[in-house]
Amino acid sequence: PFRSKRIQQHRRQHRNNHDQSQLFCVIIIIKPTHILNQFKATMTTEMKKVLIFGGKTGWIGQMMGELVKKEENVELFIADSRIQNRESVAKELDEIKPTHVLNAAGITGRPNIDWCEDHKPETMRTNVIGTLNLADLCYERNIHCTVYATGCIFVYDEKHPEGSGIGFTEEDTPNFDGSFYSETKGYMEPMLKNYPNTLILRVRMPVSDDLFHRNFVTKIVKYEKVVNIPNSMTILTEMLPLSLAMAKKGLTGVYNFTNPGVISHNQVLDLYKKYIDPTYTYQNFNLEEQAKVIKAPRSNNELDTTKLMRDKPDGIVINDIHTAYELCFQRMKENLTKMGWLPDNMPAEFKRN
């Protein structure tokens, strides 16, 4: 019907000797910069409703839910839909109408990222398609979207040598695709950052004040041998409140989301021995030896936190990684003691096989 009407208009114009070119001047082109400026003006929306994806069973999602509950005059909603199901997500967004979305959904594999090597379609469906789905749907609705992403998309190189103190910045192009998990994250982030409503947080080797199975500490204490390489890491007790403050402030773009500095596996395990288990022992091996017992190589890097520390909201204290780890283990010891696990009642599942 639209086409037929236009044909009739064209014929009338032609009979009246009007300029036929006027017929086709009906398309309005909106430049991307206009859209970008619109979002910059509206991303400071007051936080009133927060919808968390990955909040039912996800580790970080559940922790963020507890933080949001403590916020005054903010409603918390936990998503039922899965981010790879676009229609379901769209329906839930339209029903709840959140001002802010926190995306903590994703696949890292169990017991570790080696799982992704044998489950590539499933990994892609959530980590790439699902993440872009949610960002796109939030963009269409002018909703601020925070994505808990990963910094495991880099590896030390000639420009960023191990021990140099030169960290990868937010502008650096991912250079690590040794694991399928990191590969998907590495080519997803450059696409994701084109959404001006999205805050992308590069989390690395996250650590909590307990021995939850996703905790980096919980993972490495079970290994007989570890590589002794300094890495940037994320102490969640300090960093997750910062992520909520950043979302409230309306920050967008990519941020290296780790405590400043690096810490080695040996230094972490020494702290574990100091505070949790004085009898604990470990050994080291090199990357070549490690490669024989894992399916995919691991990312080792230092991330530059200059941008994060510059832009973080006032009143948020973020310690360097060594101080943060020391405080974390002190809290962990206190928590495990209250649970009755310490000094000598640690459940078998948290011990080395």
Tab-separated table of N, CA, C and O in Angstrom, residues 205-212 215-222 233-238 263-278 280 282 319-338 342 346 350:
chain	number	residue	atom	x	y	z
A	205	MET	N	40.873	-13.043	37.344
A	205	MET	CA	41.180	-13.944	38.451
A	205	MET	C	40.494	-13.492	39.743
A	205	MET	O	41.151	-13.219	40.754
A	206	PRO	N	39.174	-13.391	39.737
A	206	PRO	CA	38.436	-12.823	40.876
A	206	PRO	C	38.574	-13.641	42.159
A	206	PRO	O	38.635	-14.873	42.141
A	207	VAL	N	38.607	-12.912	43.275
A	207	VAL	CA	38.821	-13.517	44.592
A	207	VAL	C	37.777	-12.980	45.572
A	207	VAL	O	37.505	-11.780	45.607
A	208	SER	N	37.198	-13.889	46.368
A	208	SER	CA	36.224	-13.484	47.384
A	208	SER	C	36.746	-13.848	48.767
A	208	SER	O	37.800	-14.471	48.909
A	209	ASP	N	35.993	-13.472	49.794
A	209	ASP	CA	36.421	-13.677	51.191
A	209	ASP	C	36.043	-15.048	51.719
A	209	ASP	O	35.944	-15.244	52.935
A	210	ASP	N	35.800	-15.985	50.827
A	210	ASP	CA	35.445	-17.335	51.240
A	210	ASP	C	36.162	-18.311	50.309
A	210	ASP	O	37.089	-17.935	49.604
A	211	LEU	N	35.726	-19.550	50.309
A	211	LEU	CA	36.331	-20.532	49.407
A	211	LEU	C	35.304	-21.056	48.405
A	211	LEU	O	35.260	-22.248	48.082
A	212	PHE	N	34.502	-20.144	47.877
A	212	PHE	CA	33.549	-20.487	46.821
A	212	PHE	C	34.320	-21.097	45.657
A	212	PHE	O	35.453	-20.698	45.362
A	215	ASN	N	36.217	-18.997	43.187
A	215	ASN	CA	37.287	-18.176	43.743
A	215	ASN	C	38.639	-18.644	43.190
A	215	ASN	O	38.964	-19.834	43.208
A	216	PHE	N	39.442	-17.706	42.696
A	216	PHE	CA	40.757	-18.039	42.152
A	216	PHE	C	41.602	-18.794	43.178
A	216	PHE	O	42.298	-19.762	42.846
A	217	VAL	N	41.529	-18.387	44.432
A	217	VAL	CA	42.295	-19.041	45.488
A	217	VAL	C	41.859	-20.498	45.639
A	217	VAL	O	42.693	-21.413	45.730
A	218	THR	N	40.553	-20.727	45.657
A	218	THR	CA	40.030	-22.076	45.800
A	218	THR	C	40.546	-22.991	44.697
A	218	THR	O	40.839	-24.170	44.926
A	219	LYS	N	40.657	-22.441	43.499
A	219	LYS	CA	41.121	-23.238	42.363
A	219	LYS	C	42.586	-23.628	42.501
A	219	LYS	O	42.949	-24.796	42.362
A	220	ILE	N	43.440	-22.643	42.795
A	220	ILE	CA	44.874	-22.941	42.728
A	220	ILE	C	45.381	-23.723	43.934
A	220	ILE	O	46.397	-24.409	43.840
A	221	VAL	N	44.686	-23.647	45.079
A	221	VAL	CA	45.164	-24.411	46.246
A	221	VAL	C	44.991	-25.914	46.044
A	221	VAL	O	45.617	-26.714	46.755
A	222	LYS	N	44.179	-26.293	45.060
A	222	LYS	CA	43.970	-27.710	44.794
A	222	LYS	C	45.030	-28.290	43.860
A	222	LYS	O	45.086	-29.499	43.660
A	233	MET	N	44.769	-8.921	39.364
A	233	MET	CA	43.639	-9.678	39.884
A	233	MET	C	42.594	-8.744	40.494
A	233	MET	O	42.881	-7.578	40.782
A	234	THR	N	41.401	-9.299	40.701
A	234	THR	CA	40.256	-8.522	41.177
A	234	THR	C	39.791	-9.047	42.535
A	234	THR	O	39.310	-10.183	42.635
A	235	ILE	N	39.949	-8.237	43.575
A	235	ILE	CA	39.429	-8.585	44.903
A	235	ILE	C	37.982	-8.082	44.959
A	235	ILE	O	37.721	-6.879	45.065
A	236	LEU	N	37.044	-8.997	44.902
A	236	LEU	CA	35.639	-8.639	44.698
A	236	LEU	C	35.049	-7.790	45.816
A	236	LEU	O	34.209	-6.920	45.561
A	237	THR	N	35.447	-8.022	47.049
A	237	THR	CA	34.898	-7.248	48.170
A	237	THR	C	35.139	-5.758	47.988
A	237	THR	O	34.301	-4.928	48.357
A	238	GLU	N	36.260	-5.403	47.409
A	238	GLU	CA	36.566	-3.992	47.153
A	238	GLU	C	35.989	-3.521	45.824
A	238	GLU	O	35.484	-2.395	45.725
A	263	ILE	N	50.374	-9.519	41.458
A	263	ILE	CA	50.779	-10.431	42.518
A	263	ILE	C	50.964	-11.814	41.898
A	263	ILE	O	50.229	-12.189	40.973
A	264	SER	N	51.935	-12.562	42.368
A	264	SER	CA	52.229	-13.863	41.779
A	264	SER	C	51.445	-14.978	42.477
A	264	SER	O	50.927	-14.798	43.590
A	265	HIS	N	51.389	-16.127	41.822
A	265	HIS	CA	50.711	-17.281	42.405
A	265	HIS	C	51.379	-17.685	43.725
A	265	HIS	O	50.696	-18.025	44.693
A	266	ASN	N	52.691	-17.651	43.760
A	266	ASN	CA	53.402	-18.016	44.985
A	266	ASN	C	53.052	-17.085	46.138
A	266	ASN	O	52.861	-17.525	47.278
A	267	GLN	N	52.974	-15.802	45.849
A	267	GLN	CA	52.640	-14.837	46.887
A	267	GLN	C	51.231	-15.061	47.421
A	267	GLN	O	50.977	-14.913	48.617
A	268	VAL	N	50.305	-15.431	46.528
A	268	VAL	CA	48.937	-15.736	46.958
A	268	VAL	C	48.912	-16.971	47.849
A	268	VAL	O	48.289	-16.983	48.922
A	269	LEU	N	49.614	-18.015	47.440
A	269	LEU	CA	49.628	-19.256	48.217
A	269	LEU	C	50.358	-19.095	49.542
A	269	LEU	O	50.004	-19.758	50.539
A	270	ASP	N	51.347	-18.227	49.570
A	270	ASP	CA	52.026	-17.950	50.847
A	270	ASP	C	51.067	-17.289	51.834
A	270	ASP	O	51.109	-17.554	53.040
A	271	LEU	N	50.205	-16.415	51.331
A	271	LEU	CA	49.197	-15.787	52.186
A	271	LEU	C	48.171	-16.824	52.654
A	271	LEU	O	47.697	-16.781	53.799
A	272	TYR	N	47.828	-17.750	51.775
A	272	TYR	CA	46.907	-18.828	52.155
A	272	TYR	C	47.515	-19.646	53.285
A	272	TYR	O	46.829	-20.004	54.258
A	273	LYS	N	48.789	-19.941	53.158
A	273	LYS	CA	49.476	-20.702	54.198
A	273	LYS	C	49.546	-19.908	55.496
A	273	LYS	O	49.388	-20.458	56.587
A	274	LYS	N	49.753	-18.618	55.404
A	274	LYS	CA	49.865	-17.753	56.572
A	274	LYS	C	48.552	-17.662	57.342
A	274	LYS	O	48.548	-17.739	58.589
A	275	TYR	N	47.440	-17.513	56.626
A	275	TYR	CA	46.173	-17.247	57.303
A	275	TYR	C	45.229	-18.449	57.406
A	275	TYR	O	44.428	-18.531	58.348
A	276	ILE	N	45.312	-19.383	56.461
A	276	ILE	CA	44.307	-20.442	56.400
A	276	ILE	C	44.845	-21.816	56.795
A	276	ILE	O	44.256	-22.512	57.632
A	277	ASP	N	45.951	-22.225	56.197
A	277	ASP	CA	46.454	-23.577	56.454
A	277	ASP	C	47.978	-23.571	56.546
A	277	ASP	O	48.677	-23.630	55.531
A	278	PRO	N	48.526	-23.518	57.756
A	278	PRO	CA	49.984	-23.471	57.947
A	278	PRO	C	50.703	-24.708	57.423
A	278	PRO	O	51.913	-24.672	57.179
A	280	TYR	N	50.049	-26.188	54.570
A	280	TYR	CA	49.914	-26.268	53.109
A	280	TYR	C	51.278	-26.171	52.420
A	280	TYR	O	52.148	-25.398	52.830
A	282	TYR	N	53.254	-26.399	48.287
A	282	TYR	CA	53.036	-26.353	46.838
A	282	TYR	C	54.380	-26.405	46.128
A	282	TYR	O	55.439	-26.170	46.716
A	319	ASN	N	42.444	-0.580	47.257
A	319	ASN	CA	43.822	-0.811	47.666
A	319	ASN	C	44.634	-1.459	46.558
A	319	ASN	O	44.087	-2.090	45.649
A	320	ASP	N	45.956	-1.324	46.651
A	320	ASP	CA	46.822	-2.057	45.748
A	320	ASP	C	46.609	-3.547	45.995
A	320	ASP	O	46.115	-3.954	47.053
A	321	ILE	N	46.987	-4.369	45.031
A	321	ILE	CA	46.641	-5.788	45.094
A	321	ILE	C	47.247	-6.501	46.297
A	321	ILE	O	46.613	-7.388	46.877
A	322	HIS	N	48.438	-6.136	46.721
A	322	HIS	CA	49.049	-6.808	47.869
A	322	HIS	C	48.313	-6.480	49.170
A	322	HIS	O	48.029	-7.375	49.976
A	323	THR	N	47.979	-5.216	49.354
A	323	THR	CA	47.210	-4.824	50.542
A	323	THR	C	45.826	-5.444	50.507
A	323	THR	O	45.329	-5.961	51.516
A	324	ALA	N	45.197	-5.413	49.330
A	324	ALA	CA	43.847	-5.956	49.185
A	324	ALA	C	43.809	-7.449	49.473
A	324	ALA	O	42.881	-7.963	50.112
A	325	TYR	N	44.832	-8.171	49.029
A	325	TYR	CA	44.889	-9.617	49.274
A	325	TYR	C	45.089	-9.912	50.757
A	325	TYR	O	44.475	-10.837	51.316
A	326	GLU	N	45.960	-9.139	51.393
A	326	GLU	CA	46.204	-9.339	52.823
A	326	GLU	C	44.901	-9.161	53.605
A	326	GLU	O	44.546	-9.983	54.460
A	327	LEU	N	44.171	-8.100	53.305
A	327	LEU	CA	42.899	-7.845	53.977
A	327	LEU	C	41.869	-8.927	53.646
A	327	LEU	O	41.073	-9.335	54.498
A	328	CYS	N	41.902	-9.400	52.421
A	328	CYS	CA	40.973	-10.438	51.986
A	328	CYS	C	41.188	-11.726	52.783
A	328	CYS	O	40.230	-12.348	53.261
A	329	PHE	N	42.433	-12.134	52.948
A	329	PHE	CA	42.716	-13.354	53.695
A	329	PHE	C	42.393	-13.200	55.185
A	329	PHE	O	41.989	-14.161	55.840
A	330	GLN	N	42.531	-11.991	55.701
A	330	GLN	CA	42.142	-11.762	57.086
A	330	GLN	C	40.637	-11.960	57.256
A	330	GLN	O	40.182	-12.590	58.218
A	331	ARG	N	39.869	-11.432	56.300
A	331	ARG	CA	38.418	-11.616	56.342
A	331	ARG	C	38.052	-13.084	56.112
A	331	ARG	O	37.129	-13.617	56.738
A	332	MET	N	38.776	-13.742	55.215
A	332	MET	CA	38.517	-15.143	54.930
A	332	MET	C	38.739	-16.005	56.174
A	332	MET	O	37.921	-16.880	56.490
A	333	LYS	N	39.818	-15.747	56.886
A	333	LYS	CA	40.094	-16.501	58.109
A	333	LYS	C	38.980	-16.310	59.120
A	333	LYS	O	38.515	-17.276	59.754
A	334	GLU	N	38.536	-15.091	59.288
A	334	GLU	CA	37.453	-14.805	60.224
A	334	GLU	C	36.166	-15.505	59.798
A	334	GLU	O	35.462	-16.102	60.628
A	335	ASN	N	35.845	-15.452	58.520
A	335	ASN	CA	34.623	-16.083	58.021
A	335	ASN	C	34.657	-17.599	58.179
A	335	ASN	O	33.671	-18.217	58.604
A	336	LEU	N	35.786	-18.217	57.827
A	336	LEU	CA	35.896	-19.674	57.913
A	336	LEU	C	35.903	-20.152	59.363
A	336	LEU	O	35.415	-21.249	59.671
A	337	THR	N	36.425	-19.321	60.248
A	337	THR	CA	36.409	-19.664	61.677
A	337	THR	C	34.978	-19.647	62.209
A	337	THR	O	34.560	-20.548	62.957
A	338	LYS	N	34.215	-18.640	61.811
A	338	LYS	CA	32.814	-18.553	62.225
A	338	LYS	C	32.006	-19.736	61.696
A	338	LYS	O	31.060	-20.203	62.345
A	342	LEU	N	37.715	-23.670	60.358
A	342	LEU	CA	39.059	-23.499	60.903
A	342	LEU	C	38.980	-23.655	62.426
A	342	LEU	O	37.956	-23.324	63.034
A	346	MET	N	38.249	-28.339	57.711
A	346	MET	CA	37.973	-27.948	56.338
A	346	MET	C	37.306	-29.099	55.579
A	346	MET	O	37.787	-30.228	55.599
A	350	PHE	N	37.248	-28.878	49.616
A	350	PHE	CA	38.119	-27.723	49.523
A	350	PHE	C	39.581	-28.096	49.786
A	350	PHE	O	40.426	-27.222	49.958
